[in-house]
XYZ file of C-alpha atoms in Angstrom:
415
model
C 219.449 -90.193 32.185
C 222.314 -92.699 31.000
C 223.063 -93.895 27.443
C 224.080 -97.566 25.669
C 226.385 -95.018 23.568
C 229.957 -96.168 24.102
C 232.371 -93.031 22.967
C 235.554 -96.300 21.999
C 233.191 -98.172 20.317
C 231.855 -95.129 17.806
C 233.803 -95.531 14.442
C 233.698 -91.703 12.608
C 233.710 -92.160 9.062
C 237.092 -90.662 6.914
C 237.696 -87.424 5.659
C 236.724 -85.900 2.590
C 239.349 -85.008 -0.237
C 241.381 -82.439 0.886
C 240.703 -79.944 -1.310
C 236.590 -80.298 0.168
C 238.661 -80.556 3.404
C 240.503 -77.082 2.363
C 237.477 -75.744 2.350
C 236.292 -76.270 5.740
C 239.358 -75.540 7.416
C 237.854 -72.407 10.231
C 240.231 -69.402 8.519
C 238.042 -70.424 4.930
C 234.742 -70.402 6.224
C 231.875 -68.537 4.772
C 232.439 -65.755 7.665
C 235.472 -64.667 5.819
C 234.241 -65.888 2.409
C 231.726 -63.308 2.945
C 234.269 -60.767 3.887
C 237.012 -61.706 0.870
C 233.862 -61.006 -1.457
C 233.208 -57.505 -0.028
C 236.919 -56.229 0.001
C 237.200 -58.250 -3.724
C 234.079 -55.933 -4.631
C 235.383 -52.947 -3.856
C 238.882 -53.388 -5.365
C 236.697 -54.432 -8.881
C 235.322 -51.167 -8.434
C 238.520 -49.177 -7.843
C 240.042 -50.239 -10.353
C 236.548 -49.908 -13.006
C 237.102 -46.103 -12.196
C 240.236 -45.223 -12.194
C 241.368 -42.012 -12.034
C 239.418 -41.993 -8.847
C 237.811 -39.018 -8.075
C 236.711 -37.794 -5.091
C 233.244 -38.282 -5.494
C 233.784 -41.610 -5.770
C 236.007 -41.883 -2.749
C 232.990 -40.433 -0.719
C 230.376 -42.484 -1.965
C 232.432 -45.486 -1.793
C 233.319 -45.057 2.161
C 229.811 -44.083 3.069
C 228.132 -47.349 0.992
C 230.826 -49.117 2.603
C 230.447 -48.351 6.587
C 226.544 -48.170 6.035
C 226.733 -51.582 4.700
C 229.053 -52.573 8.251
C 226.075 -51.280 10.571
C 222.716 -52.328 8.968
C 223.994 -56.065 8.611
C 224.319 -55.362 12.211
C 220.633 -54.193 12.656
C 218.516 -57.019 14.134
C 215.450 -56.439 11.423
C 218.232 -57.201 8.959
C 219.445 -59.790 10.479
C 216.233 -61.136 11.364
C 214.956 -60.307 7.046
C 218.489 -62.819 6.149
C 217.182 -65.751 8.280
C 214.011 -65.425 6.857
C 214.957 -65.357 3.311
C 218.080 -68.156 4.006
C 215.235 -70.739 5.921
C 212.889 -70.319 3.481
C 213.807 -73.345 1.392
C 212.321 -76.668 1.272
C 213.608 -79.853 2.476
C 213.279 -80.667 -0.614
C 216.020 -78.889 -2.016
C 219.244 -81.045 -2.671
C 221.064 -80.535 0.687
C 223.990 -79.207 -0.775
C 222.380 -76.212 -1.034
C 220.728 -75.869 2.162
C 223.667 -76.527 4.084
C 225.251 -73.577 2.167
C 221.824 -71.386 3.294
C 222.542 -73.063 6.797
C 225.780 -70.731 7.177
C 223.543 -67.467 6.723
C 224.706 -66.904 10.661
C 228.482 -65.627 9.059
C 226.208 -62.843 7.963
C 228.786 -61.081 10.481
C 231.784 -61.197 7.499
C 229.812 -58.177 5.374
C 230.656 -56.319 8.160
C 234.176 -56.817 8.435
C 234.351 -56.552 4.879
C 232.318 -53.459 4.516
C 234.320 -51.370 7.992
C 237.582 -52.525 6.132
C 236.439 -51.177 2.965
C 234.942 -48.060 4.412
C 237.751 -47.837 6.491
C 240.124 -47.730 3.037
C 237.941 -45.443 1.208
C 237.059 -43.236 3.582
C 241.790 -42.784 4.533
C 242.455 -42.421 0.766
C 239.637 -39.222 0.349
C 241.626 -37.784 3.480
C 244.811 -38.240 2.200
C 243.239 -35.864 -0.554
C 241.229 -33.604 1.070
C 242.958 -29.655 1.419
C 240.510 -28.403 2.446
C 241.333 -26.993 6.501
C 238.177 -27.837 8.550
C 237.323 -30.900 6.771
C 240.719 -32.279 6.901
C 240.919 -31.711 10.455
C 237.614 -33.632 10.940
C 238.776 -36.832 8.091
C 241.914 -37.438 10.047
C 240.021 -37.240 13.495
C 237.739 -39.723 11.906
C 240.321 -41.581 10.657
C 242.163 -41.946 13.996
C 238.877 -43.601 15.396
C 238.269 -45.688 12.690
C 242.381 -47.360 13.173
C 241.167 -47.415 16.450
C 237.699 -49.568 16.666
C 239.356 -51.936 13.610
C 242.308 -52.442 15.762
C 240.453 -53.149 18.933
C 237.965 -55.565 16.740
C 240.878 -57.957 15.848
C 240.112 -61.119 17.296
C 243.365 -61.569 19.628
C 242.119 -58.134 21.598
C 238.565 -58.953 21.431
C 239.024 -62.015 23.346
C 241.031 -60.566 25.841
C 239.194 -57.427 26.730
C 235.869 -58.323 25.309
C 234.507 -55.627 27.546
C 236.535 -52.811 26.522
C 236.201 -54.294 22.653
C 232.388 -53.898 23.260
C 232.677 -50.057 24.758
C 235.069 -49.440 22.041
C 232.847 -50.489 19.289
C 229.816 -48.348 20.897
C 231.039 -44.955 21.910
C 233.306 -45.192 19.238
C 230.767 -45.819 16.421
C 228.780 -43.144 18.056
C 231.531 -41.081 17.958
C 232.322 -41.690 14.131
C 229.005 -40.941 12.576
C 228.726 -37.637 14.864
C 231.684 -37.508 12.477
C 230.790 -38.791 9.333
C 228.313 -36.540 9.591
C 230.161 -32.942 9.876
C 232.455 -34.567 6.817
C 229.708 -35.142 4.893
C 227.759 -31.535 5.481
C 231.266 -29.800 5.543
C 230.865 -31.533 1.627
C 227.800 -29.737 0.429
C 226.310 -33.066 0.278
C 223.319 -33.526 -2.268
C 220.219 -35.440 -0.958
C 221.556 -39.388 -1.341
C 224.541 -39.668 1.106
C 221.990 -37.604 3.601
C 219.220 -39.879 2.935
C 222.070 -42.987 3.327
C 223.394 -41.473 6.944
C 219.762 -40.728 8.024
C 218.967 -44.677 7.283
C 222.224 -45.520 9.254
C 221.596 -43.026 12.112
C 217.780 -44.352 12.200
C 219.297 -47.545 12.335
C 221.824 -47.071 15.393
C 219.015 -45.613 17.632
C 216.124 -48.030 16.847
C 217.889 -50.810 19.705
C 218.066 -47.801 21.639
C 214.508 -46.221 21.160
C 213.022 -49.602 22.556
C 215.321 -49.272 25.391
C 213.320 -49.914 28.951
C 213.858 -51.958 32.488
C 211.655 -54.225 33.536
C 210.756 -56.970 36.326
C 212.215 -60.191 36.017
C 211.822 -63.284 38.498
C 214.616 -65.233 39.399
C 215.964 -68.436 40.611
C 218.996 -70.300 41.334
C 218.890 -73.716 40.926
C 222.652 -74.569 42.246
C 226.194 -71.532 42.675
C 226.171 -72.371 38.860
C 222.952 -70.916 37.693
C 220.403 -68.354 37.218
C 217.050 -69.007 35.492
C 215.467 -65.796 34.522
C 211.777 -65.454 34.167
C 210.431 -62.571 32.110
C 206.590 -61.459 31.829
C 206.485 -57.939 30.760
C 204.148 -58.713 27.320
C 206.843 -60.171 25.061
C 206.470 -63.341 23.768
C 209.699 -64.141 21.559
C 209.837 -66.924 18.724
C 211.483 -69.612 19.475
C 215.094 -69.430 18.646
C 215.698 -65.354 18.856
C 217.888 -63.553 21.506
C 217.465 -60.852 24.099
C 220.743 -58.520 25.655
C 220.172 -57.974 28.886
C 222.039 -55.517 31.252
C 222.157 -53.899 34.788
C 224.290 -50.776 33.136
C 223.487 -50.223 29.674
C 225.599 -47.719 28.986
C 228.320 -50.168 30.133
C 227.990 -53.366 29.006
C 225.349 -56.256 27.287
C 225.350 -60.050 27.548
C 223.106 -61.601 25.457
C 220.673 -64.962 25.790
C 218.363 -67.711 24.173
C 215.029 -66.442 24.944
C 213.016 -69.754 26.174
C 209.468 -69.523 25.668
C 207.575 -71.848 26.443
C 204.123 -72.887 24.087
C 201.154 -71.985 25.165
C 202.510 -69.671 27.778
C 203.486 -66.121 27.875
C 206.362 -64.745 28.221
C 210.051 -66.202 28.588
C 213.453 -67.945 30.208
C 217.071 -66.983 30.330
C 219.325 -69.741 31.400
C 222.387 -68.063 33.009
C 225.539 -69.921 33.798
C 228.360 -68.641 35.803
C 230.775 -67.649 32.787
C 232.515 -64.403 33.847
C 232.081 -61.693 36.230
C 229.269 -60.041 35.067
C 227.180 -63.414 34.668
C 229.062 -64.710 38.583
C 227.396 -61.562 40.152
C 224.360 -61.516 38.961
C 224.143 -65.043 39.691
C 225.599 -64.215 43.376
C 223.269 -60.828 43.680
C 219.896 -61.940 41.612
C 218.222 -58.610 40.180
C 214.354 -57.655 40.939
C 215.143 -55.843 37.170
C 216.933 -55.370 34.240
C 217.153 -53.474 31.163
C 216.379 -55.141 28.102
C 216.376 -53.129 24.388
C 216.463 -54.141 20.490
C 213.941 -56.666 19.170
C 214.356 -60.238 20.041
C 217.082 -61.849 17.479
C 216.827 -65.351 15.127
C 220.276 -67.434 16.143
C 222.139 -69.930 14.926
C 219.362 -72.877 15.740
C 216.693 -70.901 13.698
C 218.743 -73.016 10.435
C 217.172 -75.978 11.664
C 213.953 -76.405 9.732
C 216.462 -76.027 6.592
C 216.405 -80.364 7.388
C 214.071 -83.169 8.128
C 216.394 -83.702 11.023
C 218.467 -82.424 13.593
C 220.893 -83.433 15.830
C 221.728 -80.699 18.945
C 224.747 -80.966 20.498
C 225.304 -79.262 24.096
C 227.357 -78.869 26.870
C 226.386 -77.194 30.317
C 223.823 -73.927 30.050
C 224.300 -74.201 26.366
C 221.202 -76.417 26.586
C 218.806 -72.778 26.976
C 219.218 -71.978 23.197
C 218.971 -75.835 22.342
C 215.629 -75.719 24.679
C 213.328 -74.075 22.878
C 213.764 -75.639 19.875
C 212.816 -79.022 21.912
C 210.012 -77.666 23.326
C 208.383 -76.622 20.116
C 209.515 -79.878 18.095
C 208.405 -77.786 14.572
C 211.302 -80.126 13.786
C 212.532 -83.890 14.723
C 215.225 -83.945 16.558
C 217.964 -85.929 19.066
C 219.520 -84.093 22.039
C 223.193 -84.955 23.267
C 223.722 -83.193 26.605
C 226.957 -83.310 28.279
C 226.963 -81.139 31.817
C 228.267 -81.851 35.334
C 225.748 -83.050 37.011
C 222.516 -82.302 35.341
C 219.483 -82.544 38.664
C 222.057 -80.395 41.062
C 223.001 -78.032 38.540
C 219.525 -77.088 36.700
C 217.094 -78.079 38.877
C 214.740 -81.416 39.086
C 212.267 -79.065 36.776
C 214.006 -78.239 34.173
C 215.902 -81.984 33.607
C 212.209 -83.483 33.804
C 211.140 -80.595 31.141
C 214.003 -81.589 28.698
C 213.197 -85.017 29.270
C 209.528 -85.245 28.945
C 210.148 -83.870 25.425
C 213.518 -85.566 24.729
C 213.054 -89.647 26.011
C 215.988 -90.447 24.215
C 218.362 -87.965 24.840
C 222.142 -88.821 25.170
C 222.654 -87.100 28.582
C 226.661 -87.811 29.700
C 226.756 -86.683 33.464
C 230.689 -85.701 33.415
C 230.927 -85.326 37.184
C 229.891 -89.224 36.813
C 231.851 -90.519 33.838
C 234.332 -87.667 32.981
C 234.361 -85.794 29.694
C 233.521 -87.353 26.460
C 234.426 -87.325 22.943
C 231.640 -84.783 21.716
C 232.695 -85.655 18.279
C 231.957 -89.464 18.511
C 228.514 -88.706 20.418
C 227.503 -86.055 17.958
C 228.501 -88.226 14.906
C 226.793 -91.547 16.711
C 223.090 -89.994 17.301
C 223.343 -87.959 13.847
C 223.731 -91.733 12.471
C 221.365 -93.701 14.709
C 218.670 -91.347 14.219
C 219.136 -90.507 10.460
C 219.840 -86.771 10.810
C 220.610 -84.825 7.659
C 222.585 -81.473 10.104
C 224.363 -81.299 13.793
C 223.373 -77.920 15.774
C 225.929 -77.532 18.608
C 225.620 -74.928 21.480
C 228.727 -74.840 23.809
C 232.269 -73.136 24.798
C 234.390 -72.108 21.457
C 236.897 -74.480 21.363
C 234.141 -77.562 21.585
C 232.196 -75.974 18.935
C 234.729 -75.630 17.379
C 236.067 -79.295 17.629
C 232.335 -80.675 16.702
C 231.504 -78.393 14.181
C 234.704 -78.698 11.919
C 235.435 -82.418 13.492
C 232.097 -83.530 11.653
C 232.235 -80.825 8.648
C 235.379 -82.947 6.832
C 233.679 -85.753 7.202
C 230.754 -84.432 5.150
C 228.404 -83.728 7.630
C 226.583 -80.289 7.576
C 226.826 -78.846 10.965
C 226.980 -75.359 12.545
C 227.669 -73.437 15.396
C 228.193 -69.585 16.655
C 231.697 -68.418 15.532
C 231.987 -65.226 18.248
C 231.846 -62.817 16.287
C 231.087 -59.672 18.107
């Protein structure tokens, strides 16, 4: 498992022009552009409908908060991916490059949540009816807490708390919105919208169940969890699992094997929860919701792709490598792969990727992943690079390549 690539010998292409690089800056990524588009659309609506009636304020608040909820629904997410990835590879690369950013849909969630909160605050400031005003201010306060704890600095430092506030706060906000709406003598449309939103929130929990899991631990760093409870998810999807369903959930990429039922999850030690899972392998776990498409599903938009992974990032890549729906080349940097992940998994990877670049960091140190990714992209004649790694390295690879005119994709940690 060695490679002839020399990180020092690879010459990166020049940066693109300053205006093009500006639009590749992380702060101007498609996620933020979508959020800005929603906010600007709402600003235009406010200008067009000025002076604003209470009816306009109420309907605008409901529409935006419904957008914020529905855009996170698993069926809606899968629909987004299906529509975006239906484009043929004969379309211009620049169009497919943009369609591949479909996983930035969370910007719609952010824009809808911010705009809906602003509309509802404005409505509450004008409400004088006692009971309705009391419910309104309670909802405004709750929305403020939800928004504040969802800001990146708080979310990054206190993710478990953010998740619980978002879950229980969201449920409470929905109940308060129902109360406020019914106190306002609504028409059939607001009630119908609220009913759809409520069903959307409840649907994943209606599919909650506890299932058997067979686990093996090839090393203290990794657990391989095997499921076969009547579900064989599509390659590139993810499953959320939990040991305490009301406390926290963790999503992992599904690894189905062609021709076999069930699937696997690769769980790497990356925190308290995963560490506890690896140290105390459970016999059963909770699963809920619908298997959901992930970033790597955009591979079908391209004729050839390079997968770049570090450590357990191989998990989300593996189902696509096994399915071989799109010609691909793997670049995988990890610590002592056979000792960490086991011979069986490594042999399975090399069987479908005999020309993979496997960089053993325990022997060779940390590589320059941007250069390794570019070398594989150039030598393989690929059209895009998909990176599955930690946040820092993913952004280094994705933005390092995009600023040089190469389509690149990776998680954006928006949840």
